[in-house]
Short mmCIF file of C-alpha atoms in Angstrom, two decimals:
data_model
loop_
_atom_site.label_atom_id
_atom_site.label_comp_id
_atom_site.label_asym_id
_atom_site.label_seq_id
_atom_site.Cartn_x
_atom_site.Cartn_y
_atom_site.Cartn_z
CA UNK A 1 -8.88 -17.28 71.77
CA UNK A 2 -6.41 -14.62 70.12
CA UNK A 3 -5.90 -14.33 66.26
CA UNK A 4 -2.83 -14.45 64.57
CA UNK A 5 -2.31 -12.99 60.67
CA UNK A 6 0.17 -14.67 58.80
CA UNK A 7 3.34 -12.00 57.60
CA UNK A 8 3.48 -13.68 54.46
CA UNK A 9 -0.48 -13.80 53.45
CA UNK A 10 -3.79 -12.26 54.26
CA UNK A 11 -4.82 -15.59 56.40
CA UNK A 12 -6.02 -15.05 59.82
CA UNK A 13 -4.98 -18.25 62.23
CA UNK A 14 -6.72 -18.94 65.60
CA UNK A 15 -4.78 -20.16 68.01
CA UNK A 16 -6.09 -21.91 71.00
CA UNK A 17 -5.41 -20.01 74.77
CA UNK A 18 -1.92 -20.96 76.11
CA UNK A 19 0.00 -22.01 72.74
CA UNK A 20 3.77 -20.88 71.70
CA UNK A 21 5.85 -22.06 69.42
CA UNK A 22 6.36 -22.35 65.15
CA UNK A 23 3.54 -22.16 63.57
CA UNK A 24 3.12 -23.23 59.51
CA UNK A 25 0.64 -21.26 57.61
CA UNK A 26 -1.32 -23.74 55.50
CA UNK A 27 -2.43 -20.92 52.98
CA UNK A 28 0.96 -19.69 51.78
CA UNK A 29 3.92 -22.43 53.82
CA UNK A 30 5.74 -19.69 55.79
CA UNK A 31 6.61 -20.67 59.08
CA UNK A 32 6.46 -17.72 62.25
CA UNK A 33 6.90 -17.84 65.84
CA UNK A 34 3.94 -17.32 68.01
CA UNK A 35 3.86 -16.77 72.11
CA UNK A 36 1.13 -17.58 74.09
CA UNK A 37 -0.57 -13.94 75.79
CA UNK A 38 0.20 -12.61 79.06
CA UNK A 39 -3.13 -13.82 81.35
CA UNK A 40 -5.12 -10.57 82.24
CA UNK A 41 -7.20 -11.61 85.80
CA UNK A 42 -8.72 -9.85 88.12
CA UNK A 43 -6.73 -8.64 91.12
CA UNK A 44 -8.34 -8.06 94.48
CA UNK A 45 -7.41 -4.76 96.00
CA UNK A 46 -5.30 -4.97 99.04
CA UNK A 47 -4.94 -8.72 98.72
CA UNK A 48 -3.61 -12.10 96.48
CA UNK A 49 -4.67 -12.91 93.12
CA UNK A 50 -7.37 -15.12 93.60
CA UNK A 51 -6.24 -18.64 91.75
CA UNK A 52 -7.63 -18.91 88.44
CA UNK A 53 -8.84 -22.34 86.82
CA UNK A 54 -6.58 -23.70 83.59
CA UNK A 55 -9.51 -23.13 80.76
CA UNK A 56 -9.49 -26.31 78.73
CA UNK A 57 -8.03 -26.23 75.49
CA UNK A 58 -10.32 -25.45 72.99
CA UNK A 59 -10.89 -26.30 69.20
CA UNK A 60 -10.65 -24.01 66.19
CA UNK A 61 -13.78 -22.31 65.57
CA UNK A 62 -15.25 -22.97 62.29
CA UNK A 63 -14.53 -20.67 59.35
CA UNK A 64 -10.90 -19.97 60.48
CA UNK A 65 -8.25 -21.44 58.71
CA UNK A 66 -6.54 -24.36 60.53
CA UNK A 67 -2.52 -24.09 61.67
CA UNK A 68 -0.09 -26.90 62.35
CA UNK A 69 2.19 -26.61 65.27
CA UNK A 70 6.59 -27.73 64.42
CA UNK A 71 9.23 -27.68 66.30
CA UNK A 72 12.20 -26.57 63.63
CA UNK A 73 14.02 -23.71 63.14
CA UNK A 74 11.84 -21.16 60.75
CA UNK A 75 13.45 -20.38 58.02
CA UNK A 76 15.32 -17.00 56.78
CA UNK A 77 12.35 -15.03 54.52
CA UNK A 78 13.89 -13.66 51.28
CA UNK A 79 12.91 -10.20 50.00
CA UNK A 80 11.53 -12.19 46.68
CA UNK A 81 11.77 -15.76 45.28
CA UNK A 82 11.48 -16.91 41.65
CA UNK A 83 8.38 -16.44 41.40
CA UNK A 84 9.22 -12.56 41.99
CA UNK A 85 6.60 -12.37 45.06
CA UNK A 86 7.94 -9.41 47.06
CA UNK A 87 6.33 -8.36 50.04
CA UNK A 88 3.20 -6.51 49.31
CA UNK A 89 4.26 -3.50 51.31
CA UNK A 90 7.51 -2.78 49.68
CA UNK A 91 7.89 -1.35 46.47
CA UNK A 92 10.06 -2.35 43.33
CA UNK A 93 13.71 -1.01 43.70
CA UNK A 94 16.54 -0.54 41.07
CA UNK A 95 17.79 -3.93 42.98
CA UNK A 96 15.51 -5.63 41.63
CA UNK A 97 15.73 -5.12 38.39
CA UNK A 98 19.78 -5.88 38.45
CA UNK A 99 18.54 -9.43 39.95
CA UNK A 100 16.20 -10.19 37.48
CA UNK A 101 18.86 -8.96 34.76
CA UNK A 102 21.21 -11.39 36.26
CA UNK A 103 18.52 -14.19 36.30
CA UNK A 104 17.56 -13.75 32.85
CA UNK A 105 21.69 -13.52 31.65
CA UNK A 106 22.26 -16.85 33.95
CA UNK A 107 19.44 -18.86 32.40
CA UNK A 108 20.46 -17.48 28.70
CA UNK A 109 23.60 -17.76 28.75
CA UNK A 110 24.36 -14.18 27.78
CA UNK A 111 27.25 -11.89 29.67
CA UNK A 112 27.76 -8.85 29.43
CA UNK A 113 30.01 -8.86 26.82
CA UNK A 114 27.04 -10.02 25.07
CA UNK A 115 25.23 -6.48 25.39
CA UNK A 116 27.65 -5.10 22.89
CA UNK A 117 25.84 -4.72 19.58
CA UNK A 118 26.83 -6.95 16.72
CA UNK A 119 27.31 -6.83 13.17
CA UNK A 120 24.53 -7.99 11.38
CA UNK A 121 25.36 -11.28 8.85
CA UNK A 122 24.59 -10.98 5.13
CA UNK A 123 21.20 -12.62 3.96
CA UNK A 124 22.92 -15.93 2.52
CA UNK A 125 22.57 -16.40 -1.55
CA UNK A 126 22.13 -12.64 -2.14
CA UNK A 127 25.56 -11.29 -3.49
CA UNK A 128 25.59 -14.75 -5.23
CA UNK A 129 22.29 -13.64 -6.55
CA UNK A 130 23.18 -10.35 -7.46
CA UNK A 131 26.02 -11.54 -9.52
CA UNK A 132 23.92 -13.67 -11.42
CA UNK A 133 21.47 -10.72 -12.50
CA UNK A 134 24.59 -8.79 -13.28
CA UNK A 135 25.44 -11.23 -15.86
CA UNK A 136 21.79 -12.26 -17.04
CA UNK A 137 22.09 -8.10 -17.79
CA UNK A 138 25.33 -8.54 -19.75
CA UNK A 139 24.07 -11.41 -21.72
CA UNK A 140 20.53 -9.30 -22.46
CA UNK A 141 22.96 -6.69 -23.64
CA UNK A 142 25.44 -8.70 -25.83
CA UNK A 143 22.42 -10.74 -27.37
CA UNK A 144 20.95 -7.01 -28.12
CA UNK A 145 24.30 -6.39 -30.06
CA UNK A 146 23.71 -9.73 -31.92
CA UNK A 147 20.08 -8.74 -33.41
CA UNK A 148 22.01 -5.12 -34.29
CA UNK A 149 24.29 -7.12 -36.12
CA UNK A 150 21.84 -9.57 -37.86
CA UNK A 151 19.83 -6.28 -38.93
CA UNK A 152 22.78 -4.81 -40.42
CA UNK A 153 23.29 -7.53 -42.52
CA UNK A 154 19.64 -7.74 -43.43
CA UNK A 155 20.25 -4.49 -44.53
CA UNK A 156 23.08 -5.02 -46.50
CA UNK A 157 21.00 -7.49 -47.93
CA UNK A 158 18.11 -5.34 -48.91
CA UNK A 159 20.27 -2.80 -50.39
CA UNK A 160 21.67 -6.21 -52.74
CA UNK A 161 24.93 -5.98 -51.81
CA UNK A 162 26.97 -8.86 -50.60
CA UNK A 163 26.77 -9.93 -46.78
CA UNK A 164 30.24 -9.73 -45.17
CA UNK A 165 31.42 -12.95 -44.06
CA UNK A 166 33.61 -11.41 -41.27
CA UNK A 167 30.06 -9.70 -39.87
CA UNK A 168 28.40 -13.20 -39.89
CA UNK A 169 31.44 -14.33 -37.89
CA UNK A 170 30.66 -11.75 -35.39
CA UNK A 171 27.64 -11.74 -34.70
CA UNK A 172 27.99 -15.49 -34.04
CA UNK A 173 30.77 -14.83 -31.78
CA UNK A 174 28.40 -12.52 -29.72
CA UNK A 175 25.78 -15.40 -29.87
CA UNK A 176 27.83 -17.91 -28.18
CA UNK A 177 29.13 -15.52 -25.51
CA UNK A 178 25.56 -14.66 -24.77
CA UNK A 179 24.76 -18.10 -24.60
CA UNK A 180 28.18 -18.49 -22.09
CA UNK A 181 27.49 -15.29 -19.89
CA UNK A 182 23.58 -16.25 -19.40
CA UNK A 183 24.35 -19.74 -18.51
CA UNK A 184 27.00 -18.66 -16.00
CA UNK A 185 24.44 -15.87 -14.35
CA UNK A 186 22.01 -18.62 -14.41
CA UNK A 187 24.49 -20.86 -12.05
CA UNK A 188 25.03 -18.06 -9.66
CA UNK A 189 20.96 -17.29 -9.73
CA UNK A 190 20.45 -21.27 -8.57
CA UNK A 191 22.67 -20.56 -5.93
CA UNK A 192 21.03 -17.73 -4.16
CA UNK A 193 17.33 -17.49 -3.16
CA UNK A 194 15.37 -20.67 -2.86
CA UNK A 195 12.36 -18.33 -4.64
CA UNK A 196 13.80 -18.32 -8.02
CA UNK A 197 15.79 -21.44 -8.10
CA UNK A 198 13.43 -23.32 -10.09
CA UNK A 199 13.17 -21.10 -12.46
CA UNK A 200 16.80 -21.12 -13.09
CA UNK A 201 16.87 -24.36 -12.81
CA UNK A 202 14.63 -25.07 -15.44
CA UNK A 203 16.37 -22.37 -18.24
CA UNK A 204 19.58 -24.16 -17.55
CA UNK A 205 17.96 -26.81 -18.73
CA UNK A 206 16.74 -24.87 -21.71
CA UNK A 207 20.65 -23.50 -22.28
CA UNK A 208 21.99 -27.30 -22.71
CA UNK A 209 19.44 -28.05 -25.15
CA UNK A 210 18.96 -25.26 -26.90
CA UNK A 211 22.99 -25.63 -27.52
CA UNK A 212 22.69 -29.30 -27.93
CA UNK A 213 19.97 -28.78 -30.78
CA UNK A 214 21.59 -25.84 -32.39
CA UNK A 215 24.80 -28.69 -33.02
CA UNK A 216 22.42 -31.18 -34.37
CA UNK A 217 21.01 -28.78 -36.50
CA UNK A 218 24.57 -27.72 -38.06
CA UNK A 219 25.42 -31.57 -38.58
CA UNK A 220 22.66 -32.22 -40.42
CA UNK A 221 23.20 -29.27 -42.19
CA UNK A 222 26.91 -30.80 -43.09
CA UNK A 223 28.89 -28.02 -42.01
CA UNK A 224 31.20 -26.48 -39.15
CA UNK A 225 31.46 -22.85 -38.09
CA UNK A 226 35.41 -23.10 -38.35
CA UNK A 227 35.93 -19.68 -40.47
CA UNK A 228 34.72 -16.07 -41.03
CA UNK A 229 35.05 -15.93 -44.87
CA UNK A 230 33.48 -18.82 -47.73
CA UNK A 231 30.85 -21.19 -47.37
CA UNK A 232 27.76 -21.21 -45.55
CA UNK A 233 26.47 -19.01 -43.01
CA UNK A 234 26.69 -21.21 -40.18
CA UNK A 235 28.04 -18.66 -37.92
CA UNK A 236 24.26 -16.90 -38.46
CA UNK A 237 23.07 -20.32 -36.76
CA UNK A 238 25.05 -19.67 -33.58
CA UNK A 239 24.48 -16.81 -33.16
CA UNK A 240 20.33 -17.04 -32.92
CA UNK A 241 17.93 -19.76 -33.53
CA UNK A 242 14.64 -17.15 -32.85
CA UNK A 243 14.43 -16.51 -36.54
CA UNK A 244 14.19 -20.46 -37.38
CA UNK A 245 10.41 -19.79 -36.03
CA UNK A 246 9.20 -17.44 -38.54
CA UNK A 247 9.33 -19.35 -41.89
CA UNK A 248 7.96 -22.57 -40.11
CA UNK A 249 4.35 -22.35 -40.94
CA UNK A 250 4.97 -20.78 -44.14
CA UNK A 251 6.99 -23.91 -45.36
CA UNK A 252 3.99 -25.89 -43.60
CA UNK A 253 1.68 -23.81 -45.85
CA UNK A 254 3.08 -23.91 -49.67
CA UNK A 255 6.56 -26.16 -49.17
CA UNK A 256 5.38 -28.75 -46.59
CA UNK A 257 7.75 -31.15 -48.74
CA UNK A 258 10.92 -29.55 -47.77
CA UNK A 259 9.83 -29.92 -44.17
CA UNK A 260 12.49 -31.90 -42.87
CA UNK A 261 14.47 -32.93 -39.83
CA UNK A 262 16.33 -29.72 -40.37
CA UNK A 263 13.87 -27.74 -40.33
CA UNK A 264 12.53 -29.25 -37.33
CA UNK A 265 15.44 -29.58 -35.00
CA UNK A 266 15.74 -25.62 -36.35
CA UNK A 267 12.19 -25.05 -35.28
CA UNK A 268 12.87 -26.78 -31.89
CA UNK A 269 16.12 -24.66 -31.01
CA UNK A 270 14.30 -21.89 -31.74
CA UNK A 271 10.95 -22.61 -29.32
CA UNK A 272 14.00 -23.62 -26.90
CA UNK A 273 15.45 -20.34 -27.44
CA UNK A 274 12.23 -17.87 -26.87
CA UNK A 275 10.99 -20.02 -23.65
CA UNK A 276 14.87 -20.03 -22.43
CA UNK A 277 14.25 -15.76 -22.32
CA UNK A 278 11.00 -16.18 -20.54
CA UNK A 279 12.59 -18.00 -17.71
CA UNK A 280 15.13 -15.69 -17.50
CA UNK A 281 12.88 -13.15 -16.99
CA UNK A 282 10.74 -15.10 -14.49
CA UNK A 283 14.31 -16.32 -12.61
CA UNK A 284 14.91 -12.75 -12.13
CA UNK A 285 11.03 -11.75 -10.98
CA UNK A 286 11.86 -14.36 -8.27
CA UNK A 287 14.94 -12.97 -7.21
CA UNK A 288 13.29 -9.22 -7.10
CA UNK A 289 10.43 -10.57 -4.96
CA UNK A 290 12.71 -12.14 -2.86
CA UNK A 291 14.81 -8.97 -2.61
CA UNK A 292 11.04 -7.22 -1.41
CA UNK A 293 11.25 -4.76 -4.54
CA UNK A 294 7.88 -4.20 -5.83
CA UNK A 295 9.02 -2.44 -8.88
CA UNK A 296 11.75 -4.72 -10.09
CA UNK A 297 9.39 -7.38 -9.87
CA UNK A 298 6.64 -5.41 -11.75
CA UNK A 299 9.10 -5.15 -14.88
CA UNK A 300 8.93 -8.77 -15.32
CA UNK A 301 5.17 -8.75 -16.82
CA UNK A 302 6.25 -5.99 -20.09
CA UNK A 303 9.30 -8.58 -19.99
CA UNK A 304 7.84 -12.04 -20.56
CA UNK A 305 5.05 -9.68 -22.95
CA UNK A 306 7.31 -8.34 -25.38
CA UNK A 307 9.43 -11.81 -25.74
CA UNK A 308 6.07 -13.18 -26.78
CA UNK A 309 4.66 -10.54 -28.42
CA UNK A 310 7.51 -9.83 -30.66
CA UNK A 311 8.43 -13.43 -31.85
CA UNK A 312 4.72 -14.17 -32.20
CA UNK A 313 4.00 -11.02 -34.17
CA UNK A 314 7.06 -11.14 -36.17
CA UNK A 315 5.94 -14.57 -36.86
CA UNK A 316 2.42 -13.31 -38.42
CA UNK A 317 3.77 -10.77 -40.73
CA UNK A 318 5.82 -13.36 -42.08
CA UNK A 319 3.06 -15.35 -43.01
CA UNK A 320 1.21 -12.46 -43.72
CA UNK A 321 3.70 -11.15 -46.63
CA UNK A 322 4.37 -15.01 -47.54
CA UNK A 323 0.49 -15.34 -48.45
CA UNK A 324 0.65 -11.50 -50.16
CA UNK A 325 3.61 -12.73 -52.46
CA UNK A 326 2.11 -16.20 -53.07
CA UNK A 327 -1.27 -15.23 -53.89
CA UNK A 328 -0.72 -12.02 -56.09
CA UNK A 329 2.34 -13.52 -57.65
CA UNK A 330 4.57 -10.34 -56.52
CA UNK A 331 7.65 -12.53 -57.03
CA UNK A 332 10.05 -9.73 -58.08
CA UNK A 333 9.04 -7.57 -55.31
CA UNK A 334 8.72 -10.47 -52.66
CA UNK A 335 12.21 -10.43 -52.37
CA UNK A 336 12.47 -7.01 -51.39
CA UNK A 337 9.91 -7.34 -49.33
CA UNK A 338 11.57 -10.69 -47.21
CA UNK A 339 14.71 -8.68 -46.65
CA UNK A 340 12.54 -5.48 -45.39
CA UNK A 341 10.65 -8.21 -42.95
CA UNK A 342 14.04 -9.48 -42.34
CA UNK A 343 15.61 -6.39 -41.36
CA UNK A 344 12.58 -5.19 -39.14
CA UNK A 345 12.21 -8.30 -37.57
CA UNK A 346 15.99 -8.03 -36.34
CA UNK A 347 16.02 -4.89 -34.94
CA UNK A 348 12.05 -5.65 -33.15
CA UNK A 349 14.22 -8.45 -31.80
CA UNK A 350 16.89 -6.23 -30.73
CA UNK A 351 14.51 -3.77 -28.97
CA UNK A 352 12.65 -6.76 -27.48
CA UNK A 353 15.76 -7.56 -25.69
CA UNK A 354 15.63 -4.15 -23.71
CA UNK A 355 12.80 -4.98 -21.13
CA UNK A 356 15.14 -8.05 -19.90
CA UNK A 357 17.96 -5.78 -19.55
CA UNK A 358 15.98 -3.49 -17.54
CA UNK A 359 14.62 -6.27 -15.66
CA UNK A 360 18.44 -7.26 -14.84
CA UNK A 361 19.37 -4.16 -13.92
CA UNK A 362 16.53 -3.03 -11.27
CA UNK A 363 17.22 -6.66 -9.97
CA UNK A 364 20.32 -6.73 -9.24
CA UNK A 365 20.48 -3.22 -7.88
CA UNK A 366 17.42 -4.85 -5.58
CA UNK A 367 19.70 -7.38 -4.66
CA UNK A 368 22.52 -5.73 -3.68
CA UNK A 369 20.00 -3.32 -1.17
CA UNK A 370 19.14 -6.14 0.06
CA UNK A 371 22.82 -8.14 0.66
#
């Protein structure tokens, strides 16, 4: 009973004496040809064959796989199929790999036109973003010119001249386009990365009331900041509200009844006003982080710290020289003494503003590596 090995698979098939035809292998599907062998008898010297007896057709022995006889056509073998199955004794060819290339362009949908490298697209949100630091920069350096100008008229002040009107005008002016410029940056700073948009969000927020308050506070106050010269300083109260803070518990301690609305909508602008800086600087640590720069993002720690530390600490020497004048009766020198507190506290203001600057500047540079 000869055995047959499949060209496809290492099954071995035993065929029965006598058969020819297709034959299906049941291991792997292929389908061969087989012939039945040539009978080898015994021949008889100097005579006929002697007749030999048809041996009856015998089953498969066990442990050998079983075949199936057809009568179709076998197929035509490919050298691989999908499943990349290449005959066993023939190695991988450069062929090969151009068929596979042209499966894997067919079922992507790439050409070859697509192997041509492309230009990479811009991050979305961070050119808007980096205009928007730009400007919180600008407005960190124009509100830095607005304490210079506040301390130079403390110091005018403390020397007991009069205050130029025109310089009051000014430095209001630079107020309000700080307040402009910052609320502008903080539009373009909600538009870009999804990581500091609620923090811009939420100092826009600040901007609209801090402005709304600051025109509550000059109605109640019954006047208009329509001119540079006579009347009232109002152009002082546009131009910062961070002061308002520093004389609040001091009127709470010896004058709470002059305590008024005023003084609180004052009081309110100017809370408005310092938390309005912090989220500045915490809108722009969220646009550094999302720019991946560790040290523009590290700046915004000393930022939010010296916003708090100076208005808080400017607020305690206040008090502190308020209870030294009240309590020792130095009423001559406590003026002198409230314009030098004025005057320092305008220019620790005007340094304070530095560290957001900074903070602008490494940011947007960040940015614009990054766009």
């Amino acid at each position: 009973m000869p055995v047959v090995a499949c060209p496809k698979c290492p099954a071995q098939l035993k065929t029965p004496d006598g058969v020819s035809g297709n034959v299906k292998c049941p291991k792997c599907g292929s389908i061969f040809p087989i012939s039945a062998p040539v009978p080898t008898g015994n021949h008889v010297t100097g005579g006929a064959p002697a007749p030999q007896s048809p041996s009856p057709p015998v089953a498969p022995a066990a442990g050998y796989d079983a075949f199936e006889v057809v009568d179709e056509t076998p197929r035509r073998s490919r050298d691989w199929d999908d499943a990349d199955e290449r005959p066993r004794s023939r190695k991988r060819d450069r062929g090969d790999d151009e068929y596979e290339d042209r499966r894997r362009r067919k079922k992507t949908g790439r050409h070859d036109d697509d192997d041509w490298p492309r230009p990479q697209r811009r991050p979305a949100g961070f050119g808007l973003a980096r205009t928007g630091a730009l400007m919180l920069g600008t407005g960190a350096w124009i509100y830095m010119g607005t304490f210079g100008l506040l301390a130079l008229l403390a110091l005018f002040g403390w020397a007991g001249g009069e205050q130029p009107w025109p310089l009051m005008g000014l430095a209001g002016l630079a107020g309000c386009a700080n307040w402009v410029v910052s609320l502008i940056g903080l539009g373009f700073c909600i538009a870009g990365p999804e990581r500091a948009r609620g923090a811009a969000i939420a100092a826009t927020v600040l901007s609209v009331v801090h402005l709304g308050l600051l025109f509550v506070g000059l109605a109640l106050r019954g006047g208009v900041p329509d001119r540079f010269g006579g009347g009232d300083p109002m152009w002082v109260t546009m131009a910062t509200a961070i002061p308002s803070l520093n004389g609040v518990l001091s009127l709470l301690l010896y004058a709470p009844q002059a305590f008024g609305s005023g003084v609180l909508v004052a009081f309110l602008a100017g809370g408005c006003e310092v938390a309005r800086l912090i989220l500045i600087a915490l809108t722009l640590k969220g646009l550094a982080q999302a720019a991946r720069s560790r040290a523009a993002a590290a700046r915004a720690g000393p930022a939010v710290m010296a916003v708090a530390g100076v208005c808080g600490g400017v607020t305690a020497v206040t008090l502190f020289v308020t209870i030294l004048v009240a309590e020792w009766g130095l009423m001559r020198a406590g003026l002198h003494l409230a314009a030098a507190v004025s005057l320092l506290s305008q220019l620790a203001y005007a340094l304070m503003m530095m560290a957001p600057a900074l903070l602008a500047k490494d940011t947007a540079s960040a940015l614009a590596a990054r766009a």
